XYZ file of C-alpha atoms in Angstrom:
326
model
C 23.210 -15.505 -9.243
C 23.143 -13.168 -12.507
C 20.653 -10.263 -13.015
C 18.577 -12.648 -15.487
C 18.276 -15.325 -12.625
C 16.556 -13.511 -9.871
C 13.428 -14.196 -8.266
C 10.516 -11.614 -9.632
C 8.871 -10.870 -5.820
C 6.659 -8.256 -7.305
C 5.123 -7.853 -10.702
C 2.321 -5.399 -11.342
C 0.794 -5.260 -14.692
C -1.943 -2.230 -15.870
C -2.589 -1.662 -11.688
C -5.389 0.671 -11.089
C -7.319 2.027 -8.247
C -10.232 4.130 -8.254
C -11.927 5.994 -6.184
C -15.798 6.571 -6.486
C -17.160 9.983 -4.724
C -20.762 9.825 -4.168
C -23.134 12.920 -3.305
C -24.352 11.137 0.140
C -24.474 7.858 1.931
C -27.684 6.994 0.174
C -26.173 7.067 -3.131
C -22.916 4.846 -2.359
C -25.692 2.378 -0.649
C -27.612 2.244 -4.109
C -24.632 1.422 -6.065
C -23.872 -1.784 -4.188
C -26.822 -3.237 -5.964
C -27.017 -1.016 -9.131
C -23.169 -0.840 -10.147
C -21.189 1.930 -9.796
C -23.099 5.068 -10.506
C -21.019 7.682 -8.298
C -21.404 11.069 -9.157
C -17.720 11.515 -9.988
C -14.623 9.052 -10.184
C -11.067 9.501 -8.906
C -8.015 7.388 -10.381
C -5.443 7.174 -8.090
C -3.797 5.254 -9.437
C -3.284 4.676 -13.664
C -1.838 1.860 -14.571
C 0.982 0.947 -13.223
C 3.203 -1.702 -14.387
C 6.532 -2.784 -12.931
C 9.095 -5.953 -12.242
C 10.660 -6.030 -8.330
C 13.332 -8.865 -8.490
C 15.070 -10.071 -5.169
C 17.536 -8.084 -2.950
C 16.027 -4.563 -4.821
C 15.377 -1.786 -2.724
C 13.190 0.732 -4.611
C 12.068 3.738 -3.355
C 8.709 5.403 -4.334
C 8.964 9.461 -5.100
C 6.198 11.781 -6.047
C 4.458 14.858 -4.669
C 2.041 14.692 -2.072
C -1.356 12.737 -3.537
C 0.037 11.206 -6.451
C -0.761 7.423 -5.288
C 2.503 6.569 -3.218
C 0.738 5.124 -0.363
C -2.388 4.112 -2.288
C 0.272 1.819 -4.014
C 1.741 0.845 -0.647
C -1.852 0.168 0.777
C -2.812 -2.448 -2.465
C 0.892 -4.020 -2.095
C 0.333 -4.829 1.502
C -3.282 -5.900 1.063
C -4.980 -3.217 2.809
C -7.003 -2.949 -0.124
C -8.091 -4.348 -3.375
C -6.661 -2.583 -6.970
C -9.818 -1.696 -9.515
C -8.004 -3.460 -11.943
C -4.729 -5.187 -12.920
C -3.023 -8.273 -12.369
C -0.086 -8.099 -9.145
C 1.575 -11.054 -8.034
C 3.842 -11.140 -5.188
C 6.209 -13.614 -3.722
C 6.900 -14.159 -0.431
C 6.042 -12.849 2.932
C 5.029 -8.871 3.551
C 6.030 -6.545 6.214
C 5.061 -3.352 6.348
C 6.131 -0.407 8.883
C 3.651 2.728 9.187
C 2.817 5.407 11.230
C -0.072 3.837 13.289
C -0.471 0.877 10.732
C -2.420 -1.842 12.106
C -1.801 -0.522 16.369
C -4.961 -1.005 18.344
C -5.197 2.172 20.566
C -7.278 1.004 23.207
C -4.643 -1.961 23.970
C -1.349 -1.812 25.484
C 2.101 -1.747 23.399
C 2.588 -5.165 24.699
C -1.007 -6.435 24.338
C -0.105 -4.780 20.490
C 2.748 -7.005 20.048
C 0.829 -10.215 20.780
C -2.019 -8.985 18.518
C 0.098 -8.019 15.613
C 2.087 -11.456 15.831
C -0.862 -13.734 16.383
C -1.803 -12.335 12.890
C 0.824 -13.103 11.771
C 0.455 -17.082 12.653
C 2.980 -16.973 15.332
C 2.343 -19.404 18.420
C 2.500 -18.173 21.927
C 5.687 -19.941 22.305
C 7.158 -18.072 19.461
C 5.764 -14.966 20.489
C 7.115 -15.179 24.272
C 10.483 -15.751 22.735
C 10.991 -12.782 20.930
C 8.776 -10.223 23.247
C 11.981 -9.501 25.173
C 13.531 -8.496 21.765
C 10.971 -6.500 20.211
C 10.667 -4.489 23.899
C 14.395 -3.884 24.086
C 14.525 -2.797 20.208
C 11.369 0.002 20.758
C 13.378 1.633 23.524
C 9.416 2.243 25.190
C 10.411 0.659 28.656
C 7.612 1.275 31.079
C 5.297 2.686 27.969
C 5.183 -1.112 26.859
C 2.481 -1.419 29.059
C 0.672 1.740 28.803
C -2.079 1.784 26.505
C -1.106 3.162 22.770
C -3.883 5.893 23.112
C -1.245 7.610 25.275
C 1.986 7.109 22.845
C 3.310 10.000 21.393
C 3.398 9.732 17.151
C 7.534 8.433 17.564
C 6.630 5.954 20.221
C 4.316 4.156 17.894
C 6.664 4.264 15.074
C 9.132 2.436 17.173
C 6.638 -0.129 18.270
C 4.955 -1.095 14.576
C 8.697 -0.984 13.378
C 9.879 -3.084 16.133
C 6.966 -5.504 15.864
C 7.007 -5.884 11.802
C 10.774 -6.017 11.490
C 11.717 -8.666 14.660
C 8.898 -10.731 11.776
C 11.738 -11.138 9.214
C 9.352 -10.700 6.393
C 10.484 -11.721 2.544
C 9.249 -7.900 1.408
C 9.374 -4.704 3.678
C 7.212 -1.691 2.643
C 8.084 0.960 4.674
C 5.884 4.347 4.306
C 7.614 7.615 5.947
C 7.872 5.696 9.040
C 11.481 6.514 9.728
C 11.244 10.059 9.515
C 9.531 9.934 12.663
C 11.343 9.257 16.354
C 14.301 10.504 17.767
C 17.551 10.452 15.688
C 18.877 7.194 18.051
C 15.978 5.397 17.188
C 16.192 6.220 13.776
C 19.734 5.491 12.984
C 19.167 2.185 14.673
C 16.028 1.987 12.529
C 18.544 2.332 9.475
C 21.065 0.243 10.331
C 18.291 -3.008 10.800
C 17.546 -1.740 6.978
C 21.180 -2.402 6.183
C 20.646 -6.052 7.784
C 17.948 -6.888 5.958
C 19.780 -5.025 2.603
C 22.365 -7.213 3.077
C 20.381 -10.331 3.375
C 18.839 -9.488 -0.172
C 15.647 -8.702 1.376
C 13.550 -7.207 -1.043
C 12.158 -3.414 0.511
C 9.306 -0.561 -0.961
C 10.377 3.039 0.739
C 8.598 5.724 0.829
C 10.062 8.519 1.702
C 10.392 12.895 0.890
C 13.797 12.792 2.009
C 15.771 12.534 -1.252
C 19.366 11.949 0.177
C 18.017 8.961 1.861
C 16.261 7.414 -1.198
C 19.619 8.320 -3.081
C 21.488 6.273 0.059
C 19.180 3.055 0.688
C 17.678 2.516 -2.517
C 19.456 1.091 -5.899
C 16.009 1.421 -7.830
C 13.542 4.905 -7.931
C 9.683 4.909 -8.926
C 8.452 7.968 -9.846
C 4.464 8.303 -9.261
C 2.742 11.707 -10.528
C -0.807 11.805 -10.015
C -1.516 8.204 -10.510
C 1.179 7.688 -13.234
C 4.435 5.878 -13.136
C 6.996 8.429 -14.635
C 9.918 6.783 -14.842
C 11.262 3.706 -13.021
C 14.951 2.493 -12.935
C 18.539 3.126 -11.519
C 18.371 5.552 -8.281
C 20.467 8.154 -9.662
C 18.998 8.721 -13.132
C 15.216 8.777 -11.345
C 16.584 10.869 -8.465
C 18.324 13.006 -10.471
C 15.202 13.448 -12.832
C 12.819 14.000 -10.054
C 14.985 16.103 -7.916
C 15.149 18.699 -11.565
C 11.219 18.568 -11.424
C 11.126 19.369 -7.676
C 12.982 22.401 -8.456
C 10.705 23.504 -11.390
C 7.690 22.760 -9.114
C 9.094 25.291 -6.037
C 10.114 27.666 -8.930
C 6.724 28.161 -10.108
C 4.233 30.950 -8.894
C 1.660 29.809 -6.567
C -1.086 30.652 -9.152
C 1.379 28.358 -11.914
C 1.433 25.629 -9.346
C -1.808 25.512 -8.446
C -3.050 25.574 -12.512
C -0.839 22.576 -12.650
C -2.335 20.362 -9.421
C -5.714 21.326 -10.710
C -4.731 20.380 -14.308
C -3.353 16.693 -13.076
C -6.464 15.679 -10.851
C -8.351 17.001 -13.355
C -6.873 13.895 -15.743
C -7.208 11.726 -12.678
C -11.372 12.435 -12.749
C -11.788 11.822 -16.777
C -9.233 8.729 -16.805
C -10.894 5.993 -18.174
C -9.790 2.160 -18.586
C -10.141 2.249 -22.220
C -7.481 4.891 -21.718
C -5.223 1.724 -20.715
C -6.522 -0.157 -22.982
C -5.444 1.702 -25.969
C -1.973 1.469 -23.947
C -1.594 -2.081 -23.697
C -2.697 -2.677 -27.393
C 0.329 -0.260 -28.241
C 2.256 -2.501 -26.284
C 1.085 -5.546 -28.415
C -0.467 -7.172 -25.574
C -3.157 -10.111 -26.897
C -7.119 -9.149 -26.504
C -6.591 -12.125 -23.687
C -4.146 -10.326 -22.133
C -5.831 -7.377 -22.466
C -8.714 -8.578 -20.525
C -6.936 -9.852 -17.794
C -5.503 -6.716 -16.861
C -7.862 -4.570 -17.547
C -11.272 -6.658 -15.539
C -12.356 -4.803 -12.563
C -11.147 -6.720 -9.172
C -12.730 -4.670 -6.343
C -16.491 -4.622 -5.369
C -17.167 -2.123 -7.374
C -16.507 -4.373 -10.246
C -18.881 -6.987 -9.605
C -22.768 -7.108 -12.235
C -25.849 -6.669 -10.562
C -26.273 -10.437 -11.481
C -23.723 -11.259 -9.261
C -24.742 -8.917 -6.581
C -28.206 -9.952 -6.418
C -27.599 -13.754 -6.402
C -24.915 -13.056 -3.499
C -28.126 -11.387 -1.475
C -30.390 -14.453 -2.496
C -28.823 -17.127 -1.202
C -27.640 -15.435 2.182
C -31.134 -14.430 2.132
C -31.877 -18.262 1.986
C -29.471 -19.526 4.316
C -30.989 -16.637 6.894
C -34.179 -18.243 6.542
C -33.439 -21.927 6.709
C -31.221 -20.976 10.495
C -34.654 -18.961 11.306
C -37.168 -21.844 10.364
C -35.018 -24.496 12.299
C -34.060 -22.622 15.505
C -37.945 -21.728 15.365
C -38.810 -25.428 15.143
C -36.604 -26.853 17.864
C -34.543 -28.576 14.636
């Protein structure tokens, strides 16, 4: 299969993600029925617009806070994007520190949690329990509660758990930088599997000589922008030159320069991307498909209000017939 025939498994177009800040409780509870009126709004994320074909492994650089996991969080379906169209194709996997481990419950209880969301039967699961066990290396922890894990023991279990799932696209966030160096080389080497079964994988990592060794695509995100995205060793090389810059700087230079970025995060605005996207020649259909607002935040009072009306309604009509014996 050439280059021009793969399968797209991710396509984001014009992706952003805000952030409203409101002054107290009280205010965020007013703007569920008057719109967003936040005291102050934080991007981040910009904008973002990239193609993920099948069997790429792309790993996601940028400095601490510039939307890496934000990204990760909207590509897994933790949340919602502001705005922006994203399609993806297949199933998801994703490996975390912590990500989606109830605490309270035992590693084992965790397992059958974890895969019961993820529409296995208990047939299925009992099968591959003995698997997932032997591949955490947590022995007689598996039936400890999580509460009492150690940061490494839950990165083996939510690895173990999410990669025994075979998932079509694997978004891993710094979760293998975490663990013993056994578990992590065996960590690595189930990457390889799944690299060489043209898995498609996101990874996020700071550790530059392992993006450079995994990954044969690099996106660079700066403060809610995509800088570049393409070949690892062109991006790597790039963002390994601004690295060095960055620790070359003064602290009073570098700190100018964080303050200077958020500071463009807070006064983005999606005309901003709309001015973009007519650069790019994109239709005024187009246009509006990408740049419509897709989390709450984005729905009219209209829409709001009705919402409350009818539930309203139906609260009543359950009241009146319980209260009437009907």
């Amino acid at each position: 299969m050439t280059n021009k025939e793969k399968k797209i498994m991710a396509k984001a177009e014009g992706v952003t993600k805000n952030f409203s800040l409101y002054a107290n409780q009280s205010e965020k509870l007013k703007s569920v029925f008057k719109g967003n009126q936040a005291e102050a709004n934080f991007w981040a994320l910009r904008g973002l617009s990239f193609e993920v074909e099948a069997g790429d492994v792309v790993g996601i650089v940028g400095t601490n806070g510039s939307g890496k996991s934000t990204l990760l969080n909207i590509l897994s379906g933790v949340i919602p994007q502001t705005s922006g169209n994203l399609e993806l194709n297949g199933s998801i996997g994703v490996v975390a520190i912590n990500e989606g481990l109830n605490w309270e419950l035992t590693g084992r209880e965790n397992i059958r949690l974890k895969q019961i969301m993820m529409r296995n039967n208990m047939r299925q699961i009992n099968k591959m329990m003995p698997d997932i066990i032997e591949f955490s290396e947590l022995g007689d922890f598996i039936d400890q509660p999580v509460k009492d894990y150690s940061s490494g023991m839950r990165a083996k279990l939510g690895f173990s758990i999410v990669t025994h799932n075979d998932p079509d696209i694997l978004i891993i966030d710094e979760a293998l930088s975490v663990g013993d160096s056994n578990f992590s080389n065996k960590a690595l080497g189930k990457i390889k599997e799944f690299i060489a079964q043209g898995k498609t994988i996101f990874f996020v990592s700071h550790d530059l000589k392992q993006v450079r060794q995994f990954t044969n695509k690099v996106m660079w995100i700066q403060y809610g922008e995509m800088l570049d995205f393409g070949p690892t060793k062109e991006v790597a090389d790039e963002y390994a030159a601004f690295v060095k810059r960055l620790d070359q700087m003064s602290s009073q230079e570098r700190d100018a320069y964080v303050e200077e970025q958020k500071a463009q995060q807070r006064q983005f605005k999606i005309d901003d991307l709309v001015t973009t996207l007519k650069a790019e020649d994109k239709s005024e259909e187009e246009i509006h498909s990408i740049t419509k607002f897709r989390s709450f935040e984005g729905f009219g009072p209209f829409s709001l209000y009705g919402s409350l009306l009818i539930v309203i309604l139906l609260m009543a009509y359950i009241v009146y017939h319980f209260v009437n014996g009907g």
